[in-house]
Coordinates of N, CA and C and ligand atoms in Angstrom, one line a residue:
M1 N -102.8 -20.7 -15.7 CA -103.4 -21.2 -17.0 C -103.9 -22.6 -16.7
R2 N -105.2 -22.9 -17.1 CA -105.7 -24.3 -16.8 C -105.7 -25.1 -18.0
D3 N -104.9 -26.1 -18.0 CA -104.9 -27.2 -19.1 C -104.3 -28.4 -18.5
S4 N -104.4 -29.5 -19.2 CA -103.9 -30.8 -18.6 C -102.4 -30.9 -18.5
Y5 N -101.7 -29.9 -19.0 CA -100.2 -29.9 -19.1 C -99.6 -29.1 -18.0
G6 N -100.4 -28.5 -17.1 CA -99.9 -27.6 -16.0 C -98.8 -28.2 -15.2
G7 N -99.0 -29.5 -14.8 CA -98.0 -30.2 -14.0 C -96.7 -30.3 -14.7
Y8 N -96.7 -30.6 -16.0 CA -95.5 -30.8 -16.8 C -94.8 -29.5 -16.9
R9 N -95.6 -28.4 -17.1 CA -95.0 -27.1 -17.2 C -94.2 -26.7 -15.9
A10 N -94.9 -27.0 -14.8 CA -94.3 -26.7 -13.5 C -92.9 -27.4 -13.4
R11 N -92.9 -28.7 -13.9 CA -91.7 -29.4 -13.8 C -90.6 -28.9 -14.7
L12 N -91.0 -28.4 -15.9 CA -90.0 -27.7 -16.8 C -89.4 -26.5 -16.1
I13 N -90.3 -25.8 -15.4 CA -89.8 -24.5 -14.7 C -88.8 -24.9 -13.6
E14 N -89.1 -26.0 -12.9 CA -88.1 -26.4 -11.9 C -86.7 -26.8 -12.6
Q15 N -86.8 -27.4 -13.7 CA -85.6 -27.8 -14.5 C -84.9 -26.6 -14.9
L16 N -85.6 -25.5 -15.4 CA -84.9 -24.3 -15.8 C -84.2 -23.6 -14.6
R17 N -84.9 -23.6 -13.5 CA -84.3 -23.1 -12.2 C -83.0 -23.8 -11.9
S18 N -83.1 -25.1 -12.0 CA -81.9 -25.9 -11.6 C -80.7 -25.7 -12.6
N19 N -81.1 -25.2 -13.8 CA -80.1 -24.9 -14.8 C -79.6 -23.5 -14.7
G20 N -80.0 -22.8 -13.7 CA -79.5 -21.4 -13.4 C -80.3 -20.3 -13.9
I21 N -81.5 -20.6 -14.3 CA -82.4 -19.5 -14.8 C -83.2 -18.9 -13.5
S22 N -82.9 -17.7 -13.2 CA -83.5 -17.1 -12.0 C -84.4 -15.9 -12.3
D23 N -84.4 -15.4 -13.5 CA -85.2 -14.2 -13.8 C -86.7 -14.6 -13.7
L24 N -87.4 -13.9 -12.8 CA -88.8 -14.3 -12.6 C -89.7 -14.1 -13.8
A25 N -89.4 -13.0 -14.5 CA -90.3 -12.7 -15.7 C -90.1 -13.8 -16.8
V26 N -88.8 -14.3 -16.9 CA -88.6 -15.3 -17.9 C -89.3 -16.6 -17.4
L27 N -89.1 -17.0 -16.1 CA -89.8 -18.2 -15.6 C -91.3 -18.1 -15.8
R28 N -91.8 -16.9 -15.6 CA -93.3 -16.7 -15.7 C -93.7 -16.9 -17.2
A29 N -92.9 -16.4 -18.1 CA -93.2 -16.6 -19.5 C -93.3 -18.1 -19.9
F30 N -92.4 -18.9 -19.3 CA -92.4 -20.3 -19.6 C -93.7 -20.9 -19.0
G31 N -94.1 -20.4 -17.8 CA -95.3 -20.9 -17.2 C -96.6 -20.6 -17.9
E32 N -96.5 -19.5 -18.7 CA -97.7 -19.0 -19.4 C -97.8 -19.5 -20.8
T33 N -96.7 -20.1 -21.3 CA -96.7 -20.5 -22.7 C -96.9 -22.0 -22.9
Q34 N -97.9 -22.4 -23.7 CA -98.2 -23.8 -23.9 C -97.4 -24.4 -25.0
R35 N -96.2 -24.9 -24.6 CA -95.3 -25.5 -25.6 C -95.9 -26.6 -26.4
H36 N -96.9 -27.3 -25.8 CA -97.5 -28.5 -26.5 C -98.2 -28.0 -27.8
L37 N -98.6 -26.7 -27.8 CA -99.3 -26.2 -29.0 C -98.3 -25.9 -30.2
F38 N -97.0 -25.9 -29.9 CA -96.0 -25.6 -30.9 C -95.1 -26.8 -31.4
V39 N -95.5 -28.0 -30.9 CA -94.7 -29.2 -31.4 C -95.7 -30.0 -32.2
P40 N -95.2 -30.9 -33.1 CA -96.1 -31.7 -33.9 C -97.0 -32.6 -32.9
D41 N -98.2 -32.9 -33.3 CA -99.1 -33.7 -32.5 C -98.4 -35.0 -31.9
A42 N -97.7 -35.6 -32.8 CA -97.1 -36.9 -32.4 C -96.0 -36.8 -31.3
L43 N -95.6 -35.5 -31.0 CA -94.6 -35.3 -30.0 C -95.1 -34.6 -28.8
R44 N -96.4 -34.4 -28.7 CA -97.0 -33.6 -27.6 C -96.6 -34.2 -26.2
H45 N -96.5 -35.5 -26.1 CA -96.2 -36.1 -24.8 C -94.8 -35.7 -24.4
R46 N -94.0 -35.2 -25.3 CA -92.6 -34.8 -24.9 C -92.4 -33.3 -24.9
A47 N -93.5 -32.6 -25.0 CA -93.5 -31.1 -25.2 C -92.8 -30.4 -24.1
Y48 N -92.9 -30.9 -22.9 CA -92.3 -30.2 -21.7 C -91.0 -30.8 -21.2
E49 N -90.4 -31.6 -22.1 CA -89.0 -32.1 -21.8 C -88.1 -30.9 -22.2
D50 N -87.0 -30.9 -21.4 CA -86.0 -29.8 -21.7 C -85.1 -30.2 -22.9
V51 N -85.7 -30.4 -24.0 CA -84.9 -30.9 -25.2 C -85.4 -30.2 -26.4
S52 N -84.5 -30.1 -27.5 CA -85.0 -29.7 -28.8 C -85.8 -30.8 -29.4
L53 N -86.8 -30.5 -30.3 CA -87.6 -31.6 -30.9 C -87.7 -31.2 -32.4
P54 N -87.9 -32.2 -33.3 CA -88.1 -31.9 -34.7 C -89.5 -31.3 -34.9
I55 N -89.5 -30.3 -35.8 CA -90.8 -29.7 -36.1 C -91.2 -29.8 -37.6
G56 N -90.4 -30.6 -38.3 CA -90.7 -30.8 -39.7 C -89.8 -29.9 -40.6
M57 N -89.7 -30.2 -41.9 CA -88.9 -29.4 -42.8 C -87.4 -29.4 -42.4
G58 N -86.9 -30.4 -41.6 CA -85.5 -30.5 -41.2 C -85.2 -29.5 -40.1
Q59 N -86.2 -28.9 -39.5 CA -85.9 -27.8 -38.5 C -86.3 -28.3 -37.1
T60 N -85.9 -27.6 -36.1 CA -86.2 -28.0 -34.7 C -86.7 -26.8 -33.9
I61 N -87.5 -27.2 -32.8 CA -87.8 -26.2 -31.8 C -86.7 -26.3 -30.8
S62 N -86.1 -25.1 -30.4 CA -84.9 -25.1 -29.6 C -85.2 -25.7 -28.2
Q63 N -84.1 -26.0 -27.5 CA -84.2 -26.5 -26.1 C -84.6 -25.4 -25.2
P64 N -85.6 -25.6 -24.3 CA -86.0 -24.5 -23.4 C -84.9 -23.8 -22.6
T65 N -84.0 -24.6 -22.1 CA -82.9 -24.0 -21.3 C -82.1 -23.0 -22.2
T66 N -81.8 -23.4 -23.4 CA -81.1 -22.5 -24.3 C -81.9 -21.2 -24.6
Q67 N -83.2 -21.3 -24.8 CA -84.0 -20.2 -25.0 C -84.1 -19.3 -23.8
A68 N -84.2 -19.9 -22.6 CA -84.3 -19.2 -21.4 C -83.0 -18.4 -21.1
R69 N -81.9 -19.0 -21.5 CA -80.6 -18.2 -21.3 C -80.6 -17.0 -22.2
F70 N -81.0 -17.2 -23.5 CA -81.2 -16.0 -24.4 C -82.0 -14.9 -23.8
L71 N -83.2 -15.3 -23.3 CA -84.1 -14.3 -22.8 C -83.7 -13.7 -21.5
Q72 N -83.0 -14.5 -20.7 CA -82.5 -13.9 -19.4 C -81.4 -12.9 -19.7
A73 N -80.5 -13.2 -20.7 CA -79.4 -12.4 -21.0 C -79.9 -11.0 -21.5
L74 N -81.1 -11.0 -22.1 CA -81.6 -9.7 -22.7 C -82.2 -8.8 -21.6
A75 N -82.5 -9.3 -20.4 CA -83.1 -8.5 -19.3 C -84.0 -7.5 -19.8
F76 N -85.1 -7.9 -20.4 CA -86.1 -7.0 -21.0 C -86.8 -6.1 -19.9
K77 N -87.2 -4.9 -20.2 CA -87.9 -4.1 -19.3 C -89.4 -4.2 -19.5
G78 N -89.8 -4.6 -20.8 CA -91.2 -4.7 -21.0 C -91.8 -3.8 -22.2
D79 N -91.0 -2.8 -22.5 CA -91.5 -1.9 -23.5 C -90.8 -2.0 -24.8
E80 N -90.0 -3.1 -25.0 CA -89.2 -3.2 -26.2 C -89.9 -3.6 -27.5
R81 N -89.3 -3.3 -28.6 CA -89.7 -3.8 -29.9 C -88.6 -4.8 -30.3
V82 N -88.9 -6.0 -30.6 CA -87.9 -7.1 -30.9 C -88.1 -7.7 -32.3
L83 N -87.0 -7.9 -32.9 CA -87.0 -8.7 -34.2 C -86.5 -10.0 -33.9
E84 N -87.2 -11.1 -34.3 CA -86.7 -12.4 -34.2 C -86.5 -13.0 -35.6
I85 N -85.4 -13.7 -35.8 CA -85.1 -14.2 -37.1 C -85.0 -15.8 -36.9
G86 N -85.9 -16.5 -37.6 CA -86.0 -17.9 -37.5 C -87.2 -18.2 -36.6
T87 N -88.4 -18.0 -37.0 CA -89.6 -18.3 -36.2 C -89.7 -19.7 -35.8
G88 N -89.4 -20.6 -36.7 CA -89.5 -22.1 -36.5 C -90.9 -22.4 -36.0
S89 N -91.1 -23.0 -34.9 CA -92.4 -23.4 -34.4 C -93.2 -22.2 -33.9
G90 N -92.5 -21.1 -33.6 CA -93.3 -19.9 -33.0 C -93.2 -19.9 -31.5
Y91 N -92.6 -20.9 -30.9 CA -92.6 -21.0 -29.4 C -91.9 -19.8 -28.8
Q92 N -90.7 -19.6 -29.3 CA -89.9 -18.5 -28.7 C -90.6 -17.1 -29.0
T93 N -91.3 -17.0 -30.1 CA -92.1 -15.8 -30.5 C -93.1 -15.6 -29.3
A94 N -93.8 -16.7 -29.0 CA -94.8 -16.7 -27.9 C -94.2 -16.3 -26.6
L95 N -93.0 -16.8 -26.2 CA -92.4 -16.5 -25.0 C -92.1 -15.0 -25.0
L96 N -91.6 -14.5 -26.1 CA -91.2 -13.1 -26.2 C -92.4 -12.1 -26.0
T97 N -93.6 -12.6 -26.4 CA -94.8 -11.7 -26.3 C -95.1 -11.4 -24.8
H98 N -94.6 -12.4 -23.9 CA -94.9 -12.2 -22.5 C -93.8 -11.3 -21.8
L99 N -92.8 -10.9 -22.6 CA -91.7 -10.2 -22.0 C -91.5 -8.8 -22.6
V100 N -92.0 -8.5 -23.8 CA -91.8 -7.3 -24.5 C -93.1 -6.8 -25.1
E101 N -93.0 -5.6 -25.6 CA -94.3 -5.0 -26.1 C -94.7 -5.5 -27.5
Q102 N -93.7 -5.6 -28.4 CA -94.0 -5.9 -29.8 C -92.9 -6.9 -30.4
V103 N -93.4 -7.9 -31.0 CA -92.5 -8.9 -31.6 C -92.8 -9.1 -33.1
L104 N -91.7 -8.9 -33.9 CA -91.8 -9.2 -35.3 C -90.9 -10.3 -35.6
S105 N -91.4 -11.4 -36.2 CA -90.6 -12.6 -36.4 C -90.6 -12.9 -37.9
I106 N -89.4 -13.4 -38.4 CA -89.3 -13.7 -39.8 C -88.8 -15.2 -40.0
E107 N -89.5 -15.9 -40.9 CA -89.2 -17.3 -41.1 C -89.1 -17.5 -42.6
R108 N -88.1 -18.2 -43.1 CA -87.9 -18.3 -44.5 C -88.7 -19.5 -45.1
I109 N -89.1 -20.4 -44.3 CA -89.9 -21.6 -44.9 C -91.4 -21.3 -44.7
P110 N -92.1 -21.1 -45.8 CA -93.5 -20.6 -45.7 C -94.4 -21.6 -44.9
D111 N -94.2 -22.9 -45.0 CA -95.1 -23.9 -44.3 C -94.9 -23.7 -42.8
L112 N -93.6 -23.5 -42.4 CA -93.4 -23.3 -40.9 C -94.0 -22.0 -40.4
A113 N -93.8 -20.9 -41.3 CA -94.4 -19.6 -40.8 C -95.9 -19.8 -40.7
R114 N -96.5 -20.5 -41.6 CA -98.0 -20.6 -41.5 C -98.4 -21.4 -40.3
A115 N -97.6 -22.5 -40.0 CA -97.9 -23.4 -38.8 C -97.7 -22.5 -37.6
A116 N -96.7 -21.7 -37.5 CA -96.4 -20.9 -36.4 C -97.5 -19.9 -36.1
R117 N -98.0 -19.3 -37.2 CA -99.2 -18.4 -37.1 C -100.4 -19.1 -36.5
R118 N -100.6 -20.3 -37.0 CA -101.8 -21.0 -36.4 C -101.6 -21.4 -34.9
A119 N -100.3 -21.8 -34.6 CA -100.1 -22.1 -33.2 C -100.2 -20.9 -32.3
L120 N -99.7 -19.8 -32.7 CA -99.8 -18.5 -31.9 C -101.3 -18.2 -31.7
Q121 N -102.1 -18.3 -32.8 CA -103.5 -18.0 -32.7 C -104.2 -19.0 -31.7
A122 N -103.8 -20.3 -31.8 CA -104.4 -21.3 -30.9 C -104.0 -21.0 -29.4
A123 N -102.9 -20.4 -29.2 CA -102.4 -20.0 -27.9 C -103.0 -18.7 -27.4
G124 N -103.8 -18.0 -28.3 CA -104.4 -16.8 -27.9 C -103.4 -15.6 -27.9
I125 N -102.4 -15.7 -28.7 CA -101.3 -14.7 -28.8 C -101.5 -13.8 -30.0
H126 N -101.7 -12.5 -29.8 CA -101.9 -11.6 -30.9 C -100.8 -10.5 -31.0
A127 N -99.9 -10.4 -30.0 CA -98.9 -9.4 -30.0 C -97.7 -9.6 -30.9
A128 N -97.8 -10.7 -31.8 CA -96.6 -11.0 -32.6 C -97.1 -11.1 -34.1
T129 N -96.2 -10.6 -35.0 CA -96.4 -10.7 -36.4 C -95.4 -11.7 -37.0
V130 N -95.8 -12.7 -37.7 CA -94.8 -13.6 -38.4 C -94.8 -13.3 -39.9
M131 N -93.6 -13.0 -40.4 CA -93.5 -12.7 -41.8 C -92.7 -13.8 -42.5
I132 N -92.9 -14.0 -43.8 CA -92.2 -14.9 -44.6 C -91.1 -14.2 -45.3
G133 N -89.8 -14.6 -45.2 CA -88.8 -13.9 -45.9 C -87.4 -14.3 -45.4
D134 N -86.4 -13.6 -45.9 CA -85.0 -13.8 -45.5 C -84.6 -12.8 -44.4
G135 N -84.5 -13.4 -43.2 CA -84.2 -12.6 -42.0 C -82.8 -12.0 -42.0
T136 N -81.9 -12.5 -42.8 CA -80.5 -12.0 -42.8 C -80.5 -10.5 -43.3
L137 N -81.6 -10.1 -43.9 CA -81.7 -8.7 -44.4 C -82.3 -7.9 -43.3
G138 N -82.8 -8.5 -42.2 CA -83.5 -7.7 -41.2 C -84.9 -7.3 -41.7
W139 N -85.4 -6.3 -41.1 CA -86.7 -5.7 -41.7 C -86.7 -4.2 -41.4
K140 N -86.2 -3.5 -42.4 CA -86.0 -2.1 -42.3 C -87.2 -1.2 -41.9
P141 N -88.3 -1.5 -42.5 CA -89.5 -0.5 -42.2 C -89.8 -0.3 -40.7
L142 N -89.5 -1.3 -39.9 CA -89.8 -1.1 -38.4 C -88.6 -0.9 -37.6
A143 N -87.4 -0.8 -38.2 CA -86.1 -0.6 -37.5 C -86.2 0.9 -36.9
P144 N -85.5 1.2 -35.8 CA -84.5 0.3 -35.1 C -85.2 -0.6 -34.1
Y145 N -84.6 -1.7 -33.7 CA -85.1 -2.6 -32.7 C -84.3 -2.5 -31.5
D146 N -85.0 -2.7 -30.3 CA -84.2 -2.8 -29.1 C -83.5 -4.1 -28.9
A147 N -83.9 -5.1 -29.6 CA -83.2 -6.4 -29.6 C -83.5 -7.1 -30.9
I148 N -82.5 -7.9 -31.3 CA -82.6 -8.8 -32.5 C -82.1 -10.1 -32.0
L149 N -83.0 -11.1 -32.2 CA -82.6 -12.5 -31.8 C -82.5 -13.4 -33.0
V150 N -81.4 -14.0 -33.2 CA -81.3 -14.9 -34.4 C -81.2 -16.3 -33.9
S151 N -82.1 -17.2 -34.4 CA -82.2 -18.5 -33.8 C -81.6 -19.6 -34.8
A152 N -80.7 -19.1 -35.6 CA -80.0 -20.1 -36.5 C -78.6 -19.6 -36.7
V153 N -77.7 -20.6 -36.9 CA -76.2 -20.3 -36.9 C -75.8 -19.7 -38.2
S154 N -74.9 -18.7 -38.1 CA -74.4 -18.0 -39.3 C -72.9 -18.0 -39.4
P155 N -72.4 -18.0 -40.6 CA -70.9 -17.9 -40.7 C -70.3 -16.6 -40.2
S156 N -71.1 -15.6 -40.2 CA -70.6 -14.3 -39.7 C -71.9 -13.4 -39.4
V157 N -71.7 -12.3 -38.8 CA -72.8 -11.4 -38.4 C -73.4 -10.8 -39.7
P158 N -74.6 -11.0 -40.1 CA -75.2 -10.4 -41.3 C -75.1 -8.9 -41.2
A159 N -74.5 -8.2 -42.1 CA -74.2 -6.8 -42.0 C -75.5 -5.9 -41.7
P160 N -76.7 -6.2 -42.3 CA -77.8 -5.4 -42.1 C -78.3 -5.3 -40.6
L161 N -78.0 -6.4 -39.9 CA -78.6 -6.5 -38.6 C -78.1 -5.5 -37.5
P162 N -76.8 -5.4 -37.3 CA -76.3 -4.3 -36.3 C -76.8 -3.0 -36.7
A163 N -76.9 -2.7 -38.0 CA -77.4 -1.4 -38.5 C -78.9 -1.1 -38.1
Q164 N -79.6 -2.2 -37.8 CA -81.0 -2.0 -37.5 C -81.3 -2.0 -36.0
L165 N -80.2 -2.0 -35.2 CA -80.3 -1.9 -33.7 C -80.5 -0.5 -33.2
A166 N -81.3 -0.3 -32.2 CA -81.4 1.0 -31.6 C -80.1 1.2 -30.8
D167 N -79.8 2.5 -30.4 CA -78.7 2.8 -29.6 C -78.9 2.0 -28.3
G168 N -77.9 1.3 -27.8 CA -78.0 0.5 -26.6 C -78.7 -0.8 -26.8
G169 N -79.1 -1.1 -28.1 CA -79.8 -2.3 -28.5 C -78.8 -3.5 -28.5
C170 N -79.4 -4.7 -28.6 CA -78.6 -5.9 -28.4 C -79.0 -6.9 -29.4
L171 N -78.0 -7.5 -30.1 CA -78.2 -8.6 -31.1 C -77.6 -9.9 -30.5
I172 N -78.4 -10.9 -30.5 CA -77.9 -12.2 -30.1 C -77.9 -13.2 -31.3
I173 N -76.8 -13.8 -31.5 CA -76.6 -14.6 -32.7 C -75.6 -15.7 -32.6
P174 N -75.9 -16.9 -32.9 CA -74.9 -18.0 -32.9 C -74.0 -17.9 -34.2
I175 N -72.7 -18.0 -34.0 CA -71.8 -17.9 -35.1 C -70.9 -19.2 -35.2
Q176 N -70.8 -19.7 -36.4 CA -70.0 -20.9 -36.6 C -68.5 -20.5 -36.5
D177 N -67.8 -21.2 -35.6 CA -66.4 -20.8 -35.4 C -65.6 -22.2 -35.5
G178 N -65.1 -22.5 -36.8 CA -64.5 -23.8 -37.0 C -65.5 -24.9 -36.8
E179 N -65.2 -25.8 -35.9 CA -66.1 -27.0 -35.7 C -67.3 -26.6 -34.7
R180 N -67.0 -25.5 -33.9 CA -68.0 -25.2 -32.9 C -68.9 -24.0 -33.2
Q181 N -70.0 -23.9 -32.5 CA -70.8 -22.7 -32.6 C -70.7 -21.9 -31.3
E182 N -70.7 -20.6 -31.5 CA -70.6 -19.8 -30.3 C -71.7 -18.8 -30.3
L183 N -72.4 -18.6 -29.2 CA -73.4 -17.6 -29.1 C -72.8 -16.3 -28.8
R184 N -73.1 -15.3 -29.6 CA -72.5 -13.9 -29.4 C -73.6 -12.9 -29.0
R185 N -73.2 -11.9 -28.2 CA -74.1 -10.8 -27.9 C -73.4 -9.6 -28.4
L186 N -74.0 -8.8 -29.2 CA -73.4 -7.5 -29.7 C -74.3 -6.4 -29.2
V187 N -73.7 -5.4 -28.6 CA -74.4 -4.3 -28.1 C -74.0 -3.0 -28.9
R188 N -75.0 -2.3 -29.3 CA -74.7 -1.0 -30.0 C -74.5 0.1 -29.1
N189 N -73.4 0.8 -29.2 CA -73.1 2.0 -28.4 C -72.8 3.1 -29.3
G190 N -73.8 3.9 -29.7 CA -73.5 4.9 -30.7 C -73.2 4.3 -32.0
N191 N -72.0 4.6 -32.5 CA -71.5 3.9 -33.8 C -70.7 2.7 -33.5
D192 N -70.4 2.4 -32.2 CA -69.6 1.3 -31.9 C -70.5 0.0 -31.6
I193 N -69.9 -1.1 -32.0 CA -70.6 -2.4 -31.7 C -69.6 -3.2 -30.8
V194 N -70.1 -3.5 -29.6 CA -69.3 -4.2 -28.6 C -69.7 -5.7 -28.6
H195 N -68.7 -6.6 -28.8 CA -69.0 -8.1 -28.8 C -68.8 -8.8 -27.5
H196 N -69.7 -9.7 -27.1 CA -69.5 -10.5 -25.9 C -69.7 -11.9 -26.3
S197 N -69.0 -12.9 -25.7 CA -69.3 -14.3 -26.0 C -70.2 -14.8 -24.9
M198 N -71.1 -15.7 -25.3 CA -72.1 -16.3 -24.3 C -71.9 -17.8 -24.3
G199 N -70.8 -18.3 -24.8 CA -70.5 -19.7 -24.7 C -71.0 -20.5 -25.9
A200 N -70.9 -21.9 -25.8 CA -71.2 -22.8 -26.9 C -72.7 -22.8 -27.2
A201 N -73.0 -23.2 -28.5 CA -74.5 -23.3 -28.9 C -74.6 -24.4 -29.9
T202 N -75.9 -24.8 -30.2 CA -76.2 -25.7 -31.2 C -77.5 -25.3 -31.9
F203 N -77.3 -24.8 -33.2 CA -78.5 -24.3 -33.9 C -78.4 -24.8 -35.4
V204 N -79.6 -24.8 -36.0 CA -79.6 -25.2 -37.5 C -79.1 -24.0 -38.3
P205 N -78.7 -24.2 -39.5 CA -78.0 -23.1 -40.3 C -79.0 -21.9 -40.7
L206 N -78.5 -20.7 -40.7 CA -79.2 -19.5 -41.1 C -78.9 -19.4 -42.6
I207 N -80.0 -19.6 -43.4 CA -79.8 -19.6 -44.9 C -80.4 -18.3 -45.5
G208 N -79.5 -17.6 -46.2 CA -79.9 -16.3 -46.8 C -78.8 -15.5 -47.4
V209 N -79.1 -14.4 -47.9 CA -78.2 -13.5 -48.6 C -76.9 -13.2 -47.7
H210 N -77.1 -13.0 -46.4 CA -76.0 -12.7 -45.6 C -75.7 -13.8 -44.6
G211 N -76.2 -15.0 -44.9 CA -75.9 -16.2 -44.1 C -75.3 -17.3 -45.0
Y212 N -75.7 -18.5 -44.9 CA -75.2 -19.6 -45.8 C -76.0 -19.6 -47.0
G213 N -75.4 -19.9 -48.1 CA -76.2 -20.2 -49.4 C -76.8 -21.6 -49.2
D214 N -77.8 -21.9 -50.0 CA -78.5 -23.2 -49.9 C -77.5 -24.3 -49.9
Q215 N -76.5 -24.2 -50.7 CA -75.6 -25.3 -50.9 C -74.4 -25.3 -49.9
T216 N -74.1 -24.2 -49.3 CA -73.0 -24.2 -48.4 C -73.3 -24.4 -46.9
A217 N -74.6 -24.6 -46.6 CA -74.9 -24.8 -45.2 C -74.3 -26.0 -44.7
P218 N -73.8 -26.0 -43.4 CA -73.1 -27.1 -42.9 C -74.1 -28.3 -42.6
Ligands
SAH301 N1 -86.7 -20.6 -31.9 C1 -87.4 -21.5 -32.8 C2 -86.5 -22.5 -33.5 C3 -86.0 -22.0 -34.7 S1 -85.1 -23.2 -35.7 C4 -88.5 -22.2 -32.1 O1 -88.7 -21.9 -30.9 O2 -89.1 -23.1 -32.6 C5 -84.4 -22.0 -36.8 C6 -85.4 -21.5 -37.9 O3 -84.7 -20.5 -38.6 C7 -85.9 -22.5 -38.9 O4 -87.3 -22.6 -38.9 C8 -85.3 -22.0 -40.2 O5 -86.2 -22.3 -41.3 C9 -85.2 -20.5 -40.0 N2 -84.3 -19.8 -40.8 C10 -83.1 -20.2 -41.3 N3 -82.5 -19.2 -42.1 C11 -83.4 -18.2 -42.1 C12 -83.5 -16.9 -42.6 N4 -82.5 -16.4 -43.4 N5 -84.5 -16.1 -42.4 C13 -85.5 -16.5 -41.6 N6 -85.6 -17.7 -41.1 C14 -84.5 -18.5 -41.3

């Protein structure tokens, strides 16, 4: 991809590699996604730093290493249908379009959803749909999903989500556990759900019917 940020992107990829990201498809997705289109103009000069950045409305674009760990853990084959909850800037949505066939993303704050749609369009990405709504309910009409990724921390696993996983499908969600947040991976095996821990995490609150109420968010 030719733009004036190519050198910065290459450096970000080196950073991801040194943080243990080795999946070539994931590294390629970072190489193909213009993160500077997904951050506010005033922060463009910092777009390829491996840090989370504010995107307005009290929300943040996640740290690239955190997102890369998410994506590497999912080991996509390329033909999956994925539900993303918490579009935010749309950057992770864009990364996903390079790794799977279909991405459906839900954002509760309308201004962010609209900005994410504009950024995806500017990046020439058409394989993703951004919807406005409460992602804790999932999105039944297109279920089941091969993977569901939740980009905001919840007090517990929202009940509708495991129910919308395909058999063998995987849900990744940060859960608040006392003072700390833990990233969990749930895999559906028939009617069983198997839980795995993926270590500590830092996310903004998931606000919705099956997440935090507006007033109870930490
Ligand atoms: N991965 C994103 C960062 C997301 S920050 C990125 O790359 O930019 C988490 C987002 O989740 C915020 O935009 C927040 O508004 C949204 N969110 C919180 N609760 C939600 C809910 N119930 N449904 C949908 N989106 C939600």
